[in-house]
CSV table of C-alpha atoms in Angstrom, one decimal:
chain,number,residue,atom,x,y,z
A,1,UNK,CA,88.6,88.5,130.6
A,2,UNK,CA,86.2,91.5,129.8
A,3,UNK,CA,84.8,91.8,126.9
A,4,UNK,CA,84.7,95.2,125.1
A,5,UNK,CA,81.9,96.6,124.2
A,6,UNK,CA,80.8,95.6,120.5
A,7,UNK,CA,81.8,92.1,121.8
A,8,UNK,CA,78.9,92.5,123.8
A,9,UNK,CA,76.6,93.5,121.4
A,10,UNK,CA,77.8,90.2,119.2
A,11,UNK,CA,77.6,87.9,122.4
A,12,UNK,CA,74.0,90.0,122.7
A,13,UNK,CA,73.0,89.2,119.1
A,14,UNK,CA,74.0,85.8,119.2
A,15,UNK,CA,72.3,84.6,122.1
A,16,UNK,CA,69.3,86.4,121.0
A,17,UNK,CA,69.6,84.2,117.4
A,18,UNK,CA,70.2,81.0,118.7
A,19,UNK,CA,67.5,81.5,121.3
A,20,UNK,CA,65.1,81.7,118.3
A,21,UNK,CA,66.5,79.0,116.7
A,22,UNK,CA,67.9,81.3,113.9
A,23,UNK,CA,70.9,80.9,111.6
A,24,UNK,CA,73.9,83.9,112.1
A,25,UNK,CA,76.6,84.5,110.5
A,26,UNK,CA,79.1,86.8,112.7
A,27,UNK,CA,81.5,88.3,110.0
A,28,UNK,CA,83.6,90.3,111.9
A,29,UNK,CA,87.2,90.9,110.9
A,30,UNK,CA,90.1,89.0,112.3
A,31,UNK,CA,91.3,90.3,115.6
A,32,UNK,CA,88.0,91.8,116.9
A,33,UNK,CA,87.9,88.4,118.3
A,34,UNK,CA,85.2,85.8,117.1
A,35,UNK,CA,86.5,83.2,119.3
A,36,UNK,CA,85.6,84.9,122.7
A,37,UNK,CA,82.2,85.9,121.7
A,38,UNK,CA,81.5,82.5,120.6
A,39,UNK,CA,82.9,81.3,124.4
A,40,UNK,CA,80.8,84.1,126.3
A,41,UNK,CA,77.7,82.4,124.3
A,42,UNK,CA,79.0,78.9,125.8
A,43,UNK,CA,79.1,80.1,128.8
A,44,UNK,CA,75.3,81.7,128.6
A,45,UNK,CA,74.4,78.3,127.7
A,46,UNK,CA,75.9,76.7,130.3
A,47,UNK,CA,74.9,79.0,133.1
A,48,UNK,CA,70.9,78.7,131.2
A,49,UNK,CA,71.5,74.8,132.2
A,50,UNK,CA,71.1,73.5,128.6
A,51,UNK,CA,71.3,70.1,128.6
A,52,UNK,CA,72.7,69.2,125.1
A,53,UNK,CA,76.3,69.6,124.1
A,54,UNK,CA,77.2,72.1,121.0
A,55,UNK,CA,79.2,71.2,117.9
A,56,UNK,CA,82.5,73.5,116.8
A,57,UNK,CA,83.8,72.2,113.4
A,58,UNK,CA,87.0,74.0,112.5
A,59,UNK,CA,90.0,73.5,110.3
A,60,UNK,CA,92.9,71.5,112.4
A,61,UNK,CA,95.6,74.2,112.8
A,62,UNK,CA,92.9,76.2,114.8
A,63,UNK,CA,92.2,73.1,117.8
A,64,UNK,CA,95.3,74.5,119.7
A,65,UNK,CA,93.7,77.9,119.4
A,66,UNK,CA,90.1,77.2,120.8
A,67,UNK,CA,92.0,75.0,123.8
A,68,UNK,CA,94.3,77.4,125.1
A,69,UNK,CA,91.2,80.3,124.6
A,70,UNK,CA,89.0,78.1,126.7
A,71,UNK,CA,90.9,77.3,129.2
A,72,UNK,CA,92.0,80.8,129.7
A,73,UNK,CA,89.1,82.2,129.5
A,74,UNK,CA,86.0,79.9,130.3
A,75,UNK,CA,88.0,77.0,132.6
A,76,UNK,CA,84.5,75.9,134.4
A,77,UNK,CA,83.1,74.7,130.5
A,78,UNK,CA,83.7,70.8,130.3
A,79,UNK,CA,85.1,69.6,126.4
A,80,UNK,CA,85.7,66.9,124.6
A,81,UNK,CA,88.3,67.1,121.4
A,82,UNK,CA,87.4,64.5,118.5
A,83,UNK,CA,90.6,64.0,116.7
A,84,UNK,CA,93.6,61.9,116.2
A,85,UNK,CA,96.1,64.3,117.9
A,86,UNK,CA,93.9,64.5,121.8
A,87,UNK,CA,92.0,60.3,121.3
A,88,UNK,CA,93.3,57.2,120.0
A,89,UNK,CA,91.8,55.2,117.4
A,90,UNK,CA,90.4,52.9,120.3
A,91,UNK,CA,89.0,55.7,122.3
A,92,UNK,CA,87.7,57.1,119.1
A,93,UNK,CA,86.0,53.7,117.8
A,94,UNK,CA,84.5,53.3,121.9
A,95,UNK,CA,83.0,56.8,122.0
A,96,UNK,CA,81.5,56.5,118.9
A,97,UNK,CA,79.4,53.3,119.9
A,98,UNK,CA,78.2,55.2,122.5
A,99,UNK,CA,78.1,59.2,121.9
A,100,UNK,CA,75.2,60.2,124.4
A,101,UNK,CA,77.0,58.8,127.3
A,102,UNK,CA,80.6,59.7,126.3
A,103,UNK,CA,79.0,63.5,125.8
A,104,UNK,CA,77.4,63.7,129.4
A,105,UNK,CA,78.4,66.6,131.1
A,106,UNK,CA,80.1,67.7,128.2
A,107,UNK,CA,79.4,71.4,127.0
A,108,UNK,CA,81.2,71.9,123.8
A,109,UNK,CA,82.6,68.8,121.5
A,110,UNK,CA,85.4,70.1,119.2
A,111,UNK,CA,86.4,68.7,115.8
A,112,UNK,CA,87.8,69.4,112.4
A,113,UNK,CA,86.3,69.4,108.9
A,114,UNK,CA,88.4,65.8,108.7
A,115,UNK,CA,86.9,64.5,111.0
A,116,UNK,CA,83.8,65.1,110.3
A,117,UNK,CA,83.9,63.3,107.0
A,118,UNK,CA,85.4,60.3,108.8
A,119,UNK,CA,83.0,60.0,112.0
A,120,UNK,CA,79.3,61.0,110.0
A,121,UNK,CA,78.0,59.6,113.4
A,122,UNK,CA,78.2,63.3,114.2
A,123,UNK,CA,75.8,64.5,111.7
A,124,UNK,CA,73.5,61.7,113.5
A,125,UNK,CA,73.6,63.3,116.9
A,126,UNK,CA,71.1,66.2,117.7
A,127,UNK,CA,73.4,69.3,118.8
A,128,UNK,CA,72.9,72.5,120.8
A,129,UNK,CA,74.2,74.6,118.5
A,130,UNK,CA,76.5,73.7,115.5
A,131,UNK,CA,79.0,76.4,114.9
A,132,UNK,CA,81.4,76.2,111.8
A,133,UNK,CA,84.9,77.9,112.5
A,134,UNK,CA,86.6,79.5,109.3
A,135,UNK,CA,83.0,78.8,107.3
A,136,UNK,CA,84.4,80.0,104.1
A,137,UNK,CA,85.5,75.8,104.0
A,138,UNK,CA,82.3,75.1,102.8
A,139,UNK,CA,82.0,77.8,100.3
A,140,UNK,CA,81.7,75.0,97.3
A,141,UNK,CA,78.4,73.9,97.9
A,142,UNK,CA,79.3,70.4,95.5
A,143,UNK,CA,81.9,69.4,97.6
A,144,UNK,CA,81.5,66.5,99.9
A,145,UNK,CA,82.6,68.2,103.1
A,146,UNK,CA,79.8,71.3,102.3
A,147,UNK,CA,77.3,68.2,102.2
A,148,UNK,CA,78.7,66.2,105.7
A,149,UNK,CA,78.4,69.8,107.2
A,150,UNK,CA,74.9,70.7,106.1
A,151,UNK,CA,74.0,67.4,107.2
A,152,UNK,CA,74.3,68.1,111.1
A,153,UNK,CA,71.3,68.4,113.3
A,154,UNK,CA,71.2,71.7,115.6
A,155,UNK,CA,68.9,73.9,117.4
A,156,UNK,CA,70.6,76.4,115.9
A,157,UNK,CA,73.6,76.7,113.5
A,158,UNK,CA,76.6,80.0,113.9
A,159,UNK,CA,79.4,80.4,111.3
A,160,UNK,CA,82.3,82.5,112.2
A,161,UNK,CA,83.9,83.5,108.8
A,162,UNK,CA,85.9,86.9,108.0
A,163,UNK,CA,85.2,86.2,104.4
A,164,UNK,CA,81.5,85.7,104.3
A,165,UNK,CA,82.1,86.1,100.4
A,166,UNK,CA,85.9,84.6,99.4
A,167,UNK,CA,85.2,84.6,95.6
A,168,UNK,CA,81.9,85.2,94.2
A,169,UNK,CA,77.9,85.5,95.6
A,170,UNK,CA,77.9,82.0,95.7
A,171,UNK,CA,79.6,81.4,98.8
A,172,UNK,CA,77.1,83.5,100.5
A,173,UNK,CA,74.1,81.4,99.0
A,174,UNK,CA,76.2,78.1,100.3
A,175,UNK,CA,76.7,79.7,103.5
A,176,UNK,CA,73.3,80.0,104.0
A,177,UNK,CA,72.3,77.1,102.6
A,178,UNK,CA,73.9,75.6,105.8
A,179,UNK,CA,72.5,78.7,108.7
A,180,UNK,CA,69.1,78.8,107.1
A,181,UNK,CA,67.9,76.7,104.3
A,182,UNK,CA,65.2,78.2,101.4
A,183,UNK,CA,66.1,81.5,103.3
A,184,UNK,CA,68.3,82.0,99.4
A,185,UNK,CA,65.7,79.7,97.3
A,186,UNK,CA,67.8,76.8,95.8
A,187,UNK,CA,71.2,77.2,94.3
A,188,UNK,CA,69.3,77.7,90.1
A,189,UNK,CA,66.8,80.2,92.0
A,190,UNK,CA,69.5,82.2,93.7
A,191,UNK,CA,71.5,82.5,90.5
A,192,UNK,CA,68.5,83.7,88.5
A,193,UNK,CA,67.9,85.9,91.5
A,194,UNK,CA,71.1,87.6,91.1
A,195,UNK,CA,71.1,88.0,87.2
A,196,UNK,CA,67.9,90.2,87.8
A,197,UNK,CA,69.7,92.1,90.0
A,198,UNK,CA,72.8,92.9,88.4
A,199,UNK,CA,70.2,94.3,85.2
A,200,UNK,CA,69.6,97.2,87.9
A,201,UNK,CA,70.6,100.3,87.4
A,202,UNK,CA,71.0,101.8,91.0
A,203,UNK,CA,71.6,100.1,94.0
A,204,UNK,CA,72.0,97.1,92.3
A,205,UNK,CA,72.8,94.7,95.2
A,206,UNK,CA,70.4,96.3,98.0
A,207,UNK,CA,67.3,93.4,97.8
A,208,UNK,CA,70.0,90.8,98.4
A,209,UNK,CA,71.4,92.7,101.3
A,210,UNK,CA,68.3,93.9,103.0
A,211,UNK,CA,67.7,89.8,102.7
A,212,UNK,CA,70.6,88.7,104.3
A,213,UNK,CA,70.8,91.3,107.0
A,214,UNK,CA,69.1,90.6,110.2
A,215,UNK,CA,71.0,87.4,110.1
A,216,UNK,CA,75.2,88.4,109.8
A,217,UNK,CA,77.1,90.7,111.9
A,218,UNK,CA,80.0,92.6,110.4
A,219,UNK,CA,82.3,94.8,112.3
A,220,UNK,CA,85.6,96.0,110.2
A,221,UNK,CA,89.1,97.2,111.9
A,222,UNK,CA,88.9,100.4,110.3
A,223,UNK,CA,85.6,101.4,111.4
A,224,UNK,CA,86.9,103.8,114.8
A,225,UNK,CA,84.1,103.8,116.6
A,226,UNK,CA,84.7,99.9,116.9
A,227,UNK,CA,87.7,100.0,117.8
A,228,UNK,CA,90.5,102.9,118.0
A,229,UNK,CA,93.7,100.9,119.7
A,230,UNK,CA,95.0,99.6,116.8
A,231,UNK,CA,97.7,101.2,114.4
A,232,UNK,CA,96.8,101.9,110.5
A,233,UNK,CA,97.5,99.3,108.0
A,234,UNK,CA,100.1,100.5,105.6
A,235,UNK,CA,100.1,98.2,102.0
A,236,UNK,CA,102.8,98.7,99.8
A,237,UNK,CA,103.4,96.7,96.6
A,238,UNK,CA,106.7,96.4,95.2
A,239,UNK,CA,108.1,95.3,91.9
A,240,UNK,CA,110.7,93.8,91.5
A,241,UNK,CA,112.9,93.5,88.6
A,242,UNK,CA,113.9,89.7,86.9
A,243,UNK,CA,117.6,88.3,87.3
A,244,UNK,CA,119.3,87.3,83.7
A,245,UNK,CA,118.8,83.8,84.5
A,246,UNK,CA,115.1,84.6,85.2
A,247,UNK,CA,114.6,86.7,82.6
A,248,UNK,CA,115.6,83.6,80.5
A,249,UNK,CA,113.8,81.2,81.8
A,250,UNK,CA,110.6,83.2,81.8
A,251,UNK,CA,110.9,83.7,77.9
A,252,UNK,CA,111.7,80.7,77.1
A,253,UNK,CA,108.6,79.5,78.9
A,254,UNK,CA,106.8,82.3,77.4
A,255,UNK,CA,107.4,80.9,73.9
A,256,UNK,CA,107.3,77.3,75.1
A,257,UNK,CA,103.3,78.1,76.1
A,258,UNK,CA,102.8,80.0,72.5
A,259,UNK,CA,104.3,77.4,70.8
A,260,UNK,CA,101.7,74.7,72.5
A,261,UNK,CA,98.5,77.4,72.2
A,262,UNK,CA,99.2,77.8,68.4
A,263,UNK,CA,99.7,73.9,67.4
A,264,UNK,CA,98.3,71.2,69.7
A,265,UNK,CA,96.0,72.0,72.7
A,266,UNK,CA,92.2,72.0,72.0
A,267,UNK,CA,89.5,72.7,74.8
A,268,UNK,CA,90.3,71.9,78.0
A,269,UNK,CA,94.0,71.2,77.4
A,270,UNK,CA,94.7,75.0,76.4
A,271,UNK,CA,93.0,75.9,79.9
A,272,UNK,CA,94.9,73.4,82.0
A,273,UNK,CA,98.1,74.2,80.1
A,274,UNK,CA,97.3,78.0,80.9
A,275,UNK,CA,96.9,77.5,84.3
A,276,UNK,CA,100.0,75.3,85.3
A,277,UNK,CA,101.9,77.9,82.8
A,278,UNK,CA,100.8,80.5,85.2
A,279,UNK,CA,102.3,78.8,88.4
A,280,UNK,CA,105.5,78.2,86.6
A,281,UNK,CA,105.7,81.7,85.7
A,282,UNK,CA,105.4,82.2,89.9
A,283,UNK,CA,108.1,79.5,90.5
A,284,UNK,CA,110.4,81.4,88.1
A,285,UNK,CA,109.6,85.0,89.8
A,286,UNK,CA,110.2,83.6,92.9
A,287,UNK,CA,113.6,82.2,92.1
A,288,UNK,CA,115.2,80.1,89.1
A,289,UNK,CA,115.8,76.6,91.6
A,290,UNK,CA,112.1,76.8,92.7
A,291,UNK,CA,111.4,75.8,88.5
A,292,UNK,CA,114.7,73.8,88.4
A,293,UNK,CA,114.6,72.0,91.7
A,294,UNK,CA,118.6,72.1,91.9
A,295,UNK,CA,118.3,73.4,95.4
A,296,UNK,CA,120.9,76.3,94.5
A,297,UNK,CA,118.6,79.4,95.6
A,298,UNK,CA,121.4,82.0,95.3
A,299,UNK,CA,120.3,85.2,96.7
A,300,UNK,CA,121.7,87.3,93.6
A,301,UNK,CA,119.6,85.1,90.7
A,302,UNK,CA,116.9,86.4,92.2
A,303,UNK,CA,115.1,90.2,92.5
A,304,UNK,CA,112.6,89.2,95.2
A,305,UNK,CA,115.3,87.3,97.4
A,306,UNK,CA,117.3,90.7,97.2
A,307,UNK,CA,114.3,92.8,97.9
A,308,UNK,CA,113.3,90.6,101.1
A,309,UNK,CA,116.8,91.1,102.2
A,310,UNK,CA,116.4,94.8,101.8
A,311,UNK,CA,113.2,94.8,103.6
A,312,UNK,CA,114.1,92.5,106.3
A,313,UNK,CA,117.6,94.3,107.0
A,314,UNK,CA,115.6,97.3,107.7
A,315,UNK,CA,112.7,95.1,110.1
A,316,UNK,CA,116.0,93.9,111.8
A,317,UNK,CA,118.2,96.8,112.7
A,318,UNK,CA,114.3,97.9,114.1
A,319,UNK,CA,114.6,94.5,116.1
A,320,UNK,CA,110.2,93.7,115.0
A,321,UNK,CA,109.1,90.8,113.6
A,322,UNK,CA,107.6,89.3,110.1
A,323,UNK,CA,105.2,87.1,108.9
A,324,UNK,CA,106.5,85.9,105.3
A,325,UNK,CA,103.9,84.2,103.5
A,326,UNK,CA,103.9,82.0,100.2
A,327,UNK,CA,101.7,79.6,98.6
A,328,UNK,CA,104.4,76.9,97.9
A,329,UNK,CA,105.3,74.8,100.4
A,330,UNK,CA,108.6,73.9,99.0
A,331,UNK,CA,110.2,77.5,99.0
A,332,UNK,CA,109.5,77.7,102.6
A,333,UNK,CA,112.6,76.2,104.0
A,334,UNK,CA,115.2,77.7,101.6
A,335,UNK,CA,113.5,81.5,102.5
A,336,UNK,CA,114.1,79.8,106.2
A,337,UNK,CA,117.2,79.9,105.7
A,338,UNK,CA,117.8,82.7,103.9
A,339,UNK,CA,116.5,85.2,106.6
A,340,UNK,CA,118.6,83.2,109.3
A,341,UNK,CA,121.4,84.7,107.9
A,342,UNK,CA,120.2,88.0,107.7
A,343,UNK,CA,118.5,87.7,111.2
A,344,UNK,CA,121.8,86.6,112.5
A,345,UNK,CA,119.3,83.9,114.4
A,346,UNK,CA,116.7,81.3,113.0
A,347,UNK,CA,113.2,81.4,112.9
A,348,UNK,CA,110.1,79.4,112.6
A,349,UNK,CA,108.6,77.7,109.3
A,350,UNK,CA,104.5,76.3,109.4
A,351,UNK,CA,103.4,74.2,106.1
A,352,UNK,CA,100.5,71.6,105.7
A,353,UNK,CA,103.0,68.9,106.9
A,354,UNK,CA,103.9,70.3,110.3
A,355,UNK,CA,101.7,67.8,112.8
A,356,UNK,CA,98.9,69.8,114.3
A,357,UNK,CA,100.2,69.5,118.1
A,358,UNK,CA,103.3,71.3,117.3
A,359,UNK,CA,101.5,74.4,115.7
A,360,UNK,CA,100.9,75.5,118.7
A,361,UNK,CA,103.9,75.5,120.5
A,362,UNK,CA,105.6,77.4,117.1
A,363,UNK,CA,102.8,79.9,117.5
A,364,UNK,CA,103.5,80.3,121.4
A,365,UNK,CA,107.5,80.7,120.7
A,366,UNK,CA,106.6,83.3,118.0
A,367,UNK,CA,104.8,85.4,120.4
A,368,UNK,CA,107.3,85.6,123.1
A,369,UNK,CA,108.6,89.1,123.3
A,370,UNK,CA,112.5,87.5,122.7
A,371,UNK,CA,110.8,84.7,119.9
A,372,UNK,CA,112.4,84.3,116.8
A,373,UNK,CA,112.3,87.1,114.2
A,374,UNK,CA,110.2,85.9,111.6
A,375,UNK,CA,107.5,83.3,110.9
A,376,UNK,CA,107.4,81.3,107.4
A,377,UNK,CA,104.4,80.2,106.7
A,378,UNK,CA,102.7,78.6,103.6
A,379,UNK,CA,99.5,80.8,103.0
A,380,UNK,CA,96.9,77.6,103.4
A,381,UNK,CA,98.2,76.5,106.4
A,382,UNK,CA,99.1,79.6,108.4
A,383,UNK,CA,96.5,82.3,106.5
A,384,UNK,CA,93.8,81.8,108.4
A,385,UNK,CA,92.6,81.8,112.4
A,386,UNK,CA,96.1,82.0,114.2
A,387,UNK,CA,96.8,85.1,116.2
A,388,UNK,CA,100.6,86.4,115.3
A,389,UNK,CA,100.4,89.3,117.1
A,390,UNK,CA,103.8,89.8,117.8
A,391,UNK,CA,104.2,90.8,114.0
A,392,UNK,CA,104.2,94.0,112.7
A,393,UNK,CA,105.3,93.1,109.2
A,394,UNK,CA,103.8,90.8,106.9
A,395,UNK,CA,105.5,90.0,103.4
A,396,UNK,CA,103.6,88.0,100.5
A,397,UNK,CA,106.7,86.7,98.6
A,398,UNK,CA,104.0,85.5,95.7
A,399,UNK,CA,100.8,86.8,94.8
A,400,UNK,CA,97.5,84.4,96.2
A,401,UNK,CA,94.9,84.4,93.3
A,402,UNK,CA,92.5,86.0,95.4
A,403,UNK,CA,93.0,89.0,97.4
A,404,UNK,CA,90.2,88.6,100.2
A,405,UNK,CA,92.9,84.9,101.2
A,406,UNK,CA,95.8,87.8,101.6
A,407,UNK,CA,93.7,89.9,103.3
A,408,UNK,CA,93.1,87.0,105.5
A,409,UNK,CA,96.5,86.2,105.8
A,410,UNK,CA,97.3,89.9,106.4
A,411,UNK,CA,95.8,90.3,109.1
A,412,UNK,CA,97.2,87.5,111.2
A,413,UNK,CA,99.4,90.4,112.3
C-alpha cells in the first residue's frame, strides 16, 4: 500500500509525538483511514528496533478489522490477539503467568475493552505505546473501563476516535485525562474552566482550543484539499405519516404518560417514566408489533415500512446497496425479511449477539461486488469502525439520540 499524502503527514505527526513521549489524539473522519496510519507507525517502530511490544485496545467487532489490515498491509509485524475468539481459556491463563516471554518478538498485542477489564495484568505491563481504537469508549470518565484504561503503563499513549467530543466537553477532558494527565487540570478544575469561558463574549471557546491543539489531528471528508475522490454526501430526512393502528396506540400512550405525570410519579420516577415513554413512542413509530410483540409486522400498519419499500424499490431497480440502521436489536430480523422480499434475494443482519468471528466474514460477503443487497445492522454494534464500502445508501429507520453516533454510523458507507 501507499499511503496518500495527508496520511503521511499523520504517520509524520505521530511518530514525531510518540517519540517525545507525548499524548495524540488523531481525529480524523472515518474513511481517511486511521487504521493504516496507526500500522505505518508500527512499522517505524519496528524497523527503529524497539524492543517493547505496543498495546491496541479496541471494541470486539473491530479485531477482524485490524487482522485482515495487518496482514495486508504490514505481513512482516509479529501479533498476538488476547481474546476468547483467537486463545483458549488455558492459553489465556498460561500467557498470563508469564507475559514478558509470551510477548517476545511480539510487536503489537491486540485486545478489546472486555478484556481488558478481565486480564488487569495488562495494565501491569510497561507498553510501547498504548493506543485506544474507537476512544470515545472511555468518554465517562466514572465508568470502570475509563479507569482499567487509564491505568495502563506506556511510553506514550494514541487514541484514534472520529468523535473526539460524542456528547458534551467532557469527553474531551476524559480523553485527555488518559493521553496526557493535568494537561486539562482535574475533572472540578476543567468544569470551572469551561464556565469562564462560556461568560465570553467572542471567541468563546478559543483558550480551550489553542490548549488542546498541538496534541489532536483532525482531517474532515469535505475539506477538498484532503481528499477530492469521494462523491458529496446527500442527507435527506423524511417524515412519515402514522398508520390508524399507530396513531392509536401513540395517543393512547400519550394519555397513559399524562395520566402518570399528573397523579403518582415524584422525582426520579417522572424522569425514568419520561425516558422509557420516549422509546415506546419509537417502538410505536417504527411499527405497532415492535410495542406489541405479536410478531405480525405487516408492511401496511406501518408509514416507515412503506417508505423503506419506496426507497429500497428505487436502490433496487438501481441494483446499489444499503446500510439500514436501527437501535433495537429486535426489529432487525423482521426489516430482514422485509427487504428480502423486495430485494427478490436476502441479505445480511449484524446485532450485539452475532459472535465476533463471524462479523467478519458478513462484512467480507457484503463487499463483494455480487454480495447481498443490503446490510441490517443495530447502530451499536455495526455504527462504528467497519468499512461498508460497497454502500451507497444508508437508512436510519429510528432516530439515535445523538447525532455525532449517526454521523458515525453514516459514514460507514
Amino acid at each position: 500500500g501507499t499511503l496518500r499524502p495527508y496520511q503521511k503527514v499523520g504517520h509524520q505527526w505521530l511518530w514525531f509525538l510518540s517519540n517525545l513521549g507525548i499524548g495524540a489524539c488523531l481525529a480524523d473522519d472515518m474513511g481517511l483511514g486511521k487504521t493504516i496510519q496507526v500500522i505505518s507507525l508500527f512499522l517505524s517502530l519496528k524497523e527503529s528496533s524497539s524492543t517493547k511490544p505496543s498495546l491496541l485496545v479496541l471494541p470486539a467487532s473491530l479485531l477482524s478489522n485490524w487482522k485482515s489490515e495487518i496482514k495486508r498491509f504490514a505481513p512482516t509485524l509479529q501479533i498476538r490477539f488476547i481474546h476468547a475468539s483467537e486463545l483458549s481459556k488455558n492459553d489465556l491463563a498460561r500467557l498470563s503467568k508469564n507475559p514478558a516471554k509470551a510477548f517476545s518478538g511480539i510487536d503489537v498485542v491486540l485486545t478489546t475493552y472486555g478484556m481488558l477489564l478481565r486480564q488487569e495484568w495488562l495494565t501491569e505491563m510497561e507498553w510501547r505505546l498504548a493506543i485506544l481504537d474507537e476512544a470515545q469508549a472511555i468518554k465517562n470518565p466514572t465508568s470502570q473501563q475509563s479507569k482499567v484504561v487509564k491505568k495502563l503503563k506506556a511510553q506514550s499513549r494514541i487514541t484514534l476516535t472520529g468523535t473526539p467530543v460524542e456528547n458534551k466537553l467532557g469527553d474531551l477532558w476524559s480523553l485527555f485525562d488518559f493521553l496526557s494527565p493535568n494537561l486539562l487540570g482535574s475533572s472540578s478544575k476543567f468544569k470551572s474552566f469551561l464556565n469562564v469561558l462560556e461568560q465570553r463574549e467572542e471567541n468563546r471557546y478559543a483558550p480551550l482550543r489553542n490548549l488542546i491543539r498541538p496534541y489532536i489531528l483532525r482531517r474532515l471528508k469535505t475539506d477538498k484539499t484532503i481528499i477530492s475522490d469521494l462523491p458529496d454526501k446527500v442527507e435527506l430526512n423524511v417524515f412519515c405519516g402514522l398508520s390508524k393502528k399507530q396513531a392509536v396506540l401513540y395517543t393512547k400512550s400519550v394519555q397513559e404518560l399524562k395520566n402518570l405525570l399528573e397523579t403518582t410519579l415524584t422525582g426520579m420516577q417522572r424522569r425514568g417514566q419520561v425516558f422509557s415513554s420516549l422509546v415506546k413512542f419509537k417502538q410505536i413509530c417504527n411499527h405497532p408489533s415492535h410495542l406489541t410483540g405479536d410478531g405480525n409486522y405487516d408492511p401496511k400498519e406501518s408509514g416507515k415500512f412503506e417508505r423503506l419499500q419506496i426507497l429500497c424499490e428505487e436502490i433496487a431497480s438501481r441494483q446499489e446497496k444499503v446500510l439500514i440502521f436501527t437501535q433495537f436489536r429486535e426489529i432487525t430480523e423482521p426489516l430482514s425479511s422485509f427487504l428480502a422480499e423486495i430485494f427478490g434475494r436476502q441479505g445480511l443482519l449484524l446485532h450485539g449477539e452475532i459472535p465476533v468471528k463471524k462479523r467478519k466474514d458478513l462484512v467480507d460477503t457484503f463487499q463483494q461486488e455480487n454480495g447481498p443487497p443490503f446490510f441490517v445492522l443495530s447502530l451499536k454494534a455495526g455504527g462504528t469502525g467497519l468499512n461498508l464500502t460497497a454502500a451507497s445508501h444508508v437508512v436510519h429507520f429510528d432516530r439515535w439520540w445523538n447525532p455525532a453516533v449517526e454521523n458515525q454510523a453514516t459514514d460507514r458507507a
